[in-house]
Amino acid sequence: MNVKFTFAFALLLFISVTGFAQLPKISGGGSIGNLVTQFTNAIKPASFLSSWTGAKGNFLSTAGKVKDAVGVGKSIASLAGFIKPELFKQGFNVQNLISTANTVKTMTQATGLLKNLEGGLKPEAFVSGWAGKRSGWLNALNLIK
């Protein structure tokens, strides 16, 4: 019985480690600030209004340090305001997103809003590598509570 138990435990450990190794890697860790920054960097520079040029450095610096829901909401509201209106999908209400972002209280609301912003953008708003990183980013975002 000891041999069966040891074998079963080793098999379970192997399966767990193998499955864990299959999770997509997210550069810079999975903190909410890093995920906001990664998302921002996944948007093509041409997708932003000209005013983004002067605000980008400060935005990325601030967003990278965000650790709470209110900060994420403010980052989302700010970021959405810099994206060219024509790069949002038809029917997506940017002003509603910005209003909601400014009232975020929980991390669940904040991560949901970030997913909403990502889903509201047309595919051409993103850099070509985003499609390959998106599922890993979403998985990491889903882990944040």
PDB file of C-alpha atoms in Angstrom:
ATOM      1  CA  MET A   1       0.000   0.000   0.000  1.00  0.00           C
ATOM      2  CA  ASN A   2       2.881   2.395   0.689  1.00  0.00           C
ATOM      3  CA  VAL A   3       4.172   1.965  -2.855  1.00  0.00           C
ATOM      4  CA  LYS A   4       0.748   2.753  -4.332  1.00  0.00           C
ATOM      5  CA  PHE A   5       0.399   5.831  -2.134  1.00  0.00           C
ATOM      6  CA  THR A   6       3.897   7.053  -3.024  1.00  0.00           C
ATOM      7  CA  PHE A   7       3.266   6.469  -6.724  1.00  0.00           C
ATOM      8  CA  ALA A   8      -0.116   8.233  -6.583  1.00  0.00           C
ATOM      9  CA  PHE A   9       1.418  11.173  -4.714  1.00  0.00           C
ATOM     10  CA  ALA A  10       4.293  11.430  -7.199  1.00  0.00           C
ATOM     11  CA  LEU A  11       1.863  11.283 -10.128  1.00  0.00           C
ATOM     12  CA  LEU A  12      -0.344  13.980  -8.594  1.00  0.00           C
ATOM     13  CA  LEU A  13       2.691  16.166  -7.929  1.00  0.00           C
ATOM     14  CA  PHE A  14       3.902  15.697 -11.515  1.00  0.00           C
ATOM     15  CA  ILE A  15       0.488  16.573 -12.951  1.00  0.00           C
ATOM     16  CA  SER A  16       0.255  19.653 -10.729  1.00  0.00           C
ATOM     17  CA  VAL A  17       3.708  20.907 -11.653  1.00  0.00           C
ATOM     18  CA  THR A  18       3.153  20.198 -15.345  1.00  0.00           C
ATOM     19  CA  GLY A  19      -0.197  21.981 -15.328  1.00  0.00           C
ATOM     20  CA  PHE A  20       1.264  24.935 -13.457  1.00  0.00           C
ATOM     21  CA  ALA A  21       4.080  25.182 -15.968  1.00  0.00           C
ATOM     22  CA  GLN A  22       1.509  25.560 -18.750  1.00  0.00           C
ATOM     23  CA  LEU A  23       0.097  28.799 -17.342  1.00  0.00           C
ATOM     24  CA  PRO A  24       1.097  31.748 -19.513  1.00  0.00           C
ATOM     25  CA  LYS A  25       3.859  33.919 -18.132  1.00  0.00           C
ATOM     26  CA  ILE A  26       3.050  37.522 -17.288  1.00  0.00           C
ATOM     27  CA  SER A  27       6.093  39.764 -17.261  1.00  0.00           C
ATOM     28  CA  GLY A  28       6.513  41.959 -14.209  1.00  0.00           C
ATOM     29  CA  GLY A  29       4.329  39.796 -11.997  1.00  0.00           C
ATOM     30  CA  GLY A  30       0.606  39.752 -11.572  1.00  0.00           C
ATOM     31  CA  SER A  31       0.031  42.811  -9.394  1.00  0.00           C
ATOM     32  CA  ILE A  32      -2.847  44.968 -10.487  1.00  0.00           C
ATOM     33  CA  GLY A  33      -0.532  47.890 -11.251  1.00  0.00           C
ATOM     34  CA  ASN A  34       1.591  45.707 -13.519  1.00  0.00           C
ATOM     35  CA  LEU A  35      -1.508  44.405 -15.275  1.00  0.00           C
ATOM     36  CA  VAL A  36      -2.774  47.943 -15.917  1.00  0.00           C
ATOM     37  CA  THR A  37       0.661  48.861 -17.291  1.00  0.00           C
ATOM     38  CA  GLN A  38       0.807  45.763 -19.501  1.00  0.00           C
ATOM     39  CA  PHE A  39      -2.630  46.533 -20.878  1.00  0.00           C
ATOM     40  CA  THR A  40      -1.658  50.142 -21.560  1.00  0.00           C
ATOM     41  CA  ASN A  41       1.501  49.041 -23.358  1.00  0.00           C
ATOM     42  CA  ALA A  42      -0.576  46.633 -25.472  1.00  0.00           C
ATOM     43  CA  ILE A  43      -2.434  49.550 -27.024  1.00  0.00           C
ATOM     44  CA  LYS A  44      -0.811  50.884 -30.198  1.00  0.00           C
ATOM     45  CA  PRO A  45       0.689  54.350 -29.813  1.00  0.00           C
ATOM     46  CA  ALA A  46      -1.396  55.445 -32.828  1.00  0.00           C
ATOM     47  CA  SER A  47      -4.556  54.528 -30.886  1.00  0.00           C
ATOM     48  CA  PHE A  48      -4.062  57.436 -28.502  1.00  0.00           C
ATOM     49  CA  LEU A  49      -4.973  61.085 -28.833  1.00  0.00           C
ATOM     50  CA  SER A  50      -2.039  63.477 -29.293  1.00  0.00           C
ATOM     51  CA  SER A  51      -2.397  64.589 -25.651  1.00  0.00           C
ATOM     52  CA  TRP A  52      -1.209  61.115 -24.586  1.00  0.00           C
ATOM     53  CA  THR A  53       2.360  61.942 -25.592  1.00  0.00           C
ATOM     54  CA  GLY A  54       2.813  64.375 -22.712  1.00  0.00           C
ATOM     55  CA  ALA A  55       0.860  62.269 -20.209  1.00  0.00           C
ATOM     56  CA  LYS A  56       2.192  58.785 -20.969  1.00  0.00           C
ATOM     57  CA  GLY A  57       5.253  58.801 -18.702  1.00  0.00           C
ATOM     58  CA  ASN A  58       3.386  60.071 -15.661  1.00  0.00           C
ATOM     59  CA  PHE A  59       0.450  57.739 -16.317  1.00  0.00           C
ATOM     60  CA  LEU A  60       2.634  54.620 -16.582  1.00  0.00           C
ATOM     61  CA  SER A  61       4.623  55.571 -13.502  1.00  0.00           C
ATOM     62  CA  THR A  62       1.465  56.102 -11.459  1.00  0.00           C
ATOM     63  CA  ALA A  63      -0.433  53.107 -12.863  1.00  0.00           C
ATOM     64  CA  GLY A  64       2.471  50.757 -12.176  1.00  0.00           C
ATOM     65  CA  LYS A  65       2.261  51.593  -8.466  1.00  0.00           C
ATOM     66  CA  VAL A  66      -1.509  51.191  -8.120  1.00  0.00           C
ATOM     67  CA  LYS A  67      -2.467  48.664  -5.468  1.00  0.00           C
ATOM     68  CA  ASP A  68      -6.106  49.401  -4.659  1.00  0.00           C
ATOM     69  CA  ALA A  69      -9.461  49.457  -6.419  1.00  0.00           C
ATOM     70  CA  VAL A  70      -9.865  53.243  -6.309  1.00  0.00           C
ATOM     71  CA  GLY A  71      -6.465  53.706  -7.959  1.00  0.00           C
ATOM     72  CA  VAL A  72      -7.306  51.186 -10.660  1.00  0.00           C
ATOM     73  CA  GLY A  73     -10.599  52.955 -11.329  1.00  0.00           C
ATOM     74  CA  LYS A  74      -8.849  56.305 -11.682  1.00  0.00           C
ATOM     75  CA  SER A  75      -6.256  54.768 -14.005  1.00  0.00           C
ATOM     76  CA  ILE A  76      -8.971  53.204 -16.172  1.00  0.00           C
ATOM     77  CA  ALA A  77     -10.900  56.479 -16.360  1.00  0.00           C
ATOM     78  CA  SER A  78      -7.772  58.380 -17.330  1.00  0.00           C
ATOM     79  CA  LEU A  79      -6.614  55.809 -19.880  1.00  0.00           C
ATOM     80  CA  ALA A  80     -10.013  55.569 -21.558  1.00  0.00           C
ATOM     81  CA  GLY A  81     -10.033  59.349 -21.988  1.00  0.00           C
ATOM     82  CA  PHE A  82      -6.796  59.234 -23.973  1.00  0.00           C
ATOM     83  CA  ILE A  83      -7.930  56.593 -26.491  1.00  0.00           C
ATOM     84  CA  LYS A  84      -9.239  57.801 -29.842  1.00  0.00           C
ATOM     85  CA  PRO A  85     -13.047  57.455 -29.895  1.00  0.00           C
ATOM     86  CA  GLU A  86     -13.062  55.643 -33.244  1.00  0.00           C
ATOM     87  CA  LEU A  87     -11.106  52.732 -31.748  1.00  0.00           C
ATOM     88  CA  PHE A  88     -13.954  51.737 -29.457  1.00  0.00           C
ATOM     89  CA  LYS A  89     -16.415  49.160 -30.724  1.00  0.00           C
ATOM     90  CA  GLN A  90     -19.744  50.449 -31.948  1.00  0.00           C
ATOM     91  CA  GLY A  91     -22.160  50.838 -29.040  1.00  0.00           C
ATOM     92  CA  PHE A  92     -19.440  50.964 -26.390  1.00  0.00           C
ATOM     93  CA  ASN A  93     -20.180  53.870 -24.047  1.00  0.00           C
ATOM     94  CA  VAL A  94     -16.825  55.387 -23.049  1.00  0.00           C
ATOM     95  CA  GLN A  95     -18.391  58.091 -20.898  1.00  0.00           C
ATOM     96  CA  ASN A  96     -20.328  55.487 -18.942  1.00  0.00           C
ATOM     97  CA  LEU A  97     -17.126  53.509 -18.388  1.00  0.00           C
ATOM     98  CA  ILE A  98     -15.319  56.631 -17.163  1.00  0.00           C
ATOM     99  CA  SER A  99     -18.196  57.522 -14.813  1.00  0.00           C
ATOM    100  CA  THR A 100     -18.284  53.991 -13.436  1.00  0.00           C
ATOM    101  CA  ALA A 101     -14.484  53.909 -13.086  1.00  0.00           C
ATOM    102  CA  ASN A 102     -14.618  56.954 -10.845  1.00  0.00           C
ATOM    103  CA  THR A 103     -16.971  55.151  -8.440  1.00  0.00           C
ATOM    104  CA  VAL A 104     -15.091  51.835  -8.125  1.00  0.00           C
ATOM    105  CA  LYS A 105     -14.835  50.599  -4.536  1.00  0.00           C
ATOM    106  CA  THR A 106     -13.812  46.918  -4.770  1.00  0.00           C
ATOM    107  CA  MET A 107     -11.068  45.094  -6.625  1.00  0.00           C
ATOM    108  CA  THR A 108     -13.704  42.874  -8.255  1.00  0.00           C
ATOM    109  CA  GLN A 109     -15.352  45.983  -9.719  1.00  0.00           C
ATOM    110  CA  ALA A 110     -11.953  47.340 -10.814  1.00  0.00           C
ATOM    111  CA  THR A 111     -10.823  44.170 -12.575  1.00  0.00           C
ATOM    112  CA  GLY A 112     -14.241  43.818 -14.226  1.00  0.00           C
ATOM    113  CA  LEU A 113     -14.002  47.373 -15.493  1.00  0.00           C
ATOM    114  CA  LEU A 114     -10.513  46.776 -16.872  1.00  0.00           C
ATOM    115  CA  LYS A 115     -11.817  43.694 -18.709  1.00  0.00           C
ATOM    116  CA  ASN A 116     -14.711  45.804 -19.981  1.00  0.00           C
ATOM    117  CA  LEU A 117     -12.332  48.436 -21.358  1.00  0.00           C
ATOM    118  CA  GLU A 118     -10.212  45.768 -23.026  1.00  0.00           C
ATOM    119  CA  GLY A 119     -13.288  44.158 -24.554  1.00  0.00           C
ATOM    120  CA  GLY A 120     -14.625  47.511 -25.739  1.00  0.00           C
ATOM    121  CA  LEU A 121     -11.658  48.248 -27.962  1.00  0.00           C
ATOM    122  CA  LYS A 122     -11.467  47.178 -31.580  1.00  0.00           C
ATOM    123  CA  PRO A 123      -8.730  44.622 -32.352  1.00  0.00           C
ATOM    124  CA  GLU A 124      -6.846  47.177 -34.444  1.00  0.00           C
ATOM    125  CA  ALA A 125      -6.293  49.289 -31.324  1.00  0.00           C
ATOM    126  CA  PHE A 126      -3.784  46.724 -30.038  1.00  0.00           C
ATOM    127  CA  VAL A 127      -0.204  45.867 -30.934  1.00  0.00           C
ATOM    128  CA  SER A 128       0.161  42.630 -32.876  1.00  0.00           C
ATOM    129  CA  GLY A 129       1.578  40.649 -29.932  1.00  0.00           C
ATOM    130  CA  TRP A 130      -1.423  41.324 -27.686  1.00  0.00           C
ATOM    131  CA  ALA A 131      -3.484  38.422 -29.042  1.00  0.00           C
ATOM    132  CA  GLY A 132      -0.852  35.973 -27.790  1.00  0.00           C
ATOM    133  CA  LYS A 133      -0.568  37.598 -24.364  1.00  0.00           C
ATOM    134  CA  ARG A 134      -4.237  38.361 -23.800  1.00  0.00           C
ATOM    135  CA  SER A 135      -5.282  35.030 -22.266  1.00  0.00           C
ATOM    136  CA  GLY A 136      -2.384  35.102 -19.799  1.00  0.00           C
ATOM    137  CA  TRP A 137      -3.239  38.678 -18.880  1.00  0.00           C
ATOM    138  CA  LEU A 138      -6.899  37.751 -18.355  1.00  0.00           C
ATOM    139  CA  ASN A 139      -5.908  34.730 -16.245  1.00  0.00           C
ATOM    140  CA  ALA A 140      -3.705  36.925 -14.054  1.00  0.00           C
ATOM    141  CA  LEU A 141      -6.447  39.525 -13.807  1.00  0.00           C
ATOM    142  CA  ASN A 142      -8.914  36.834 -12.694  1.00  0.00           C
ATOM    143  CA  LEU A 143      -6.606  35.944  -9.797  1.00  0.00           C
ATOM    144  CA  ILE A 144      -6.800  39.441  -8.317  1.00  0.00           C
ATOM    145  CA  LYS A 145      -9.472  39.791  -5.668  1.00  0.00           C
TER     146      LYS A 145
END
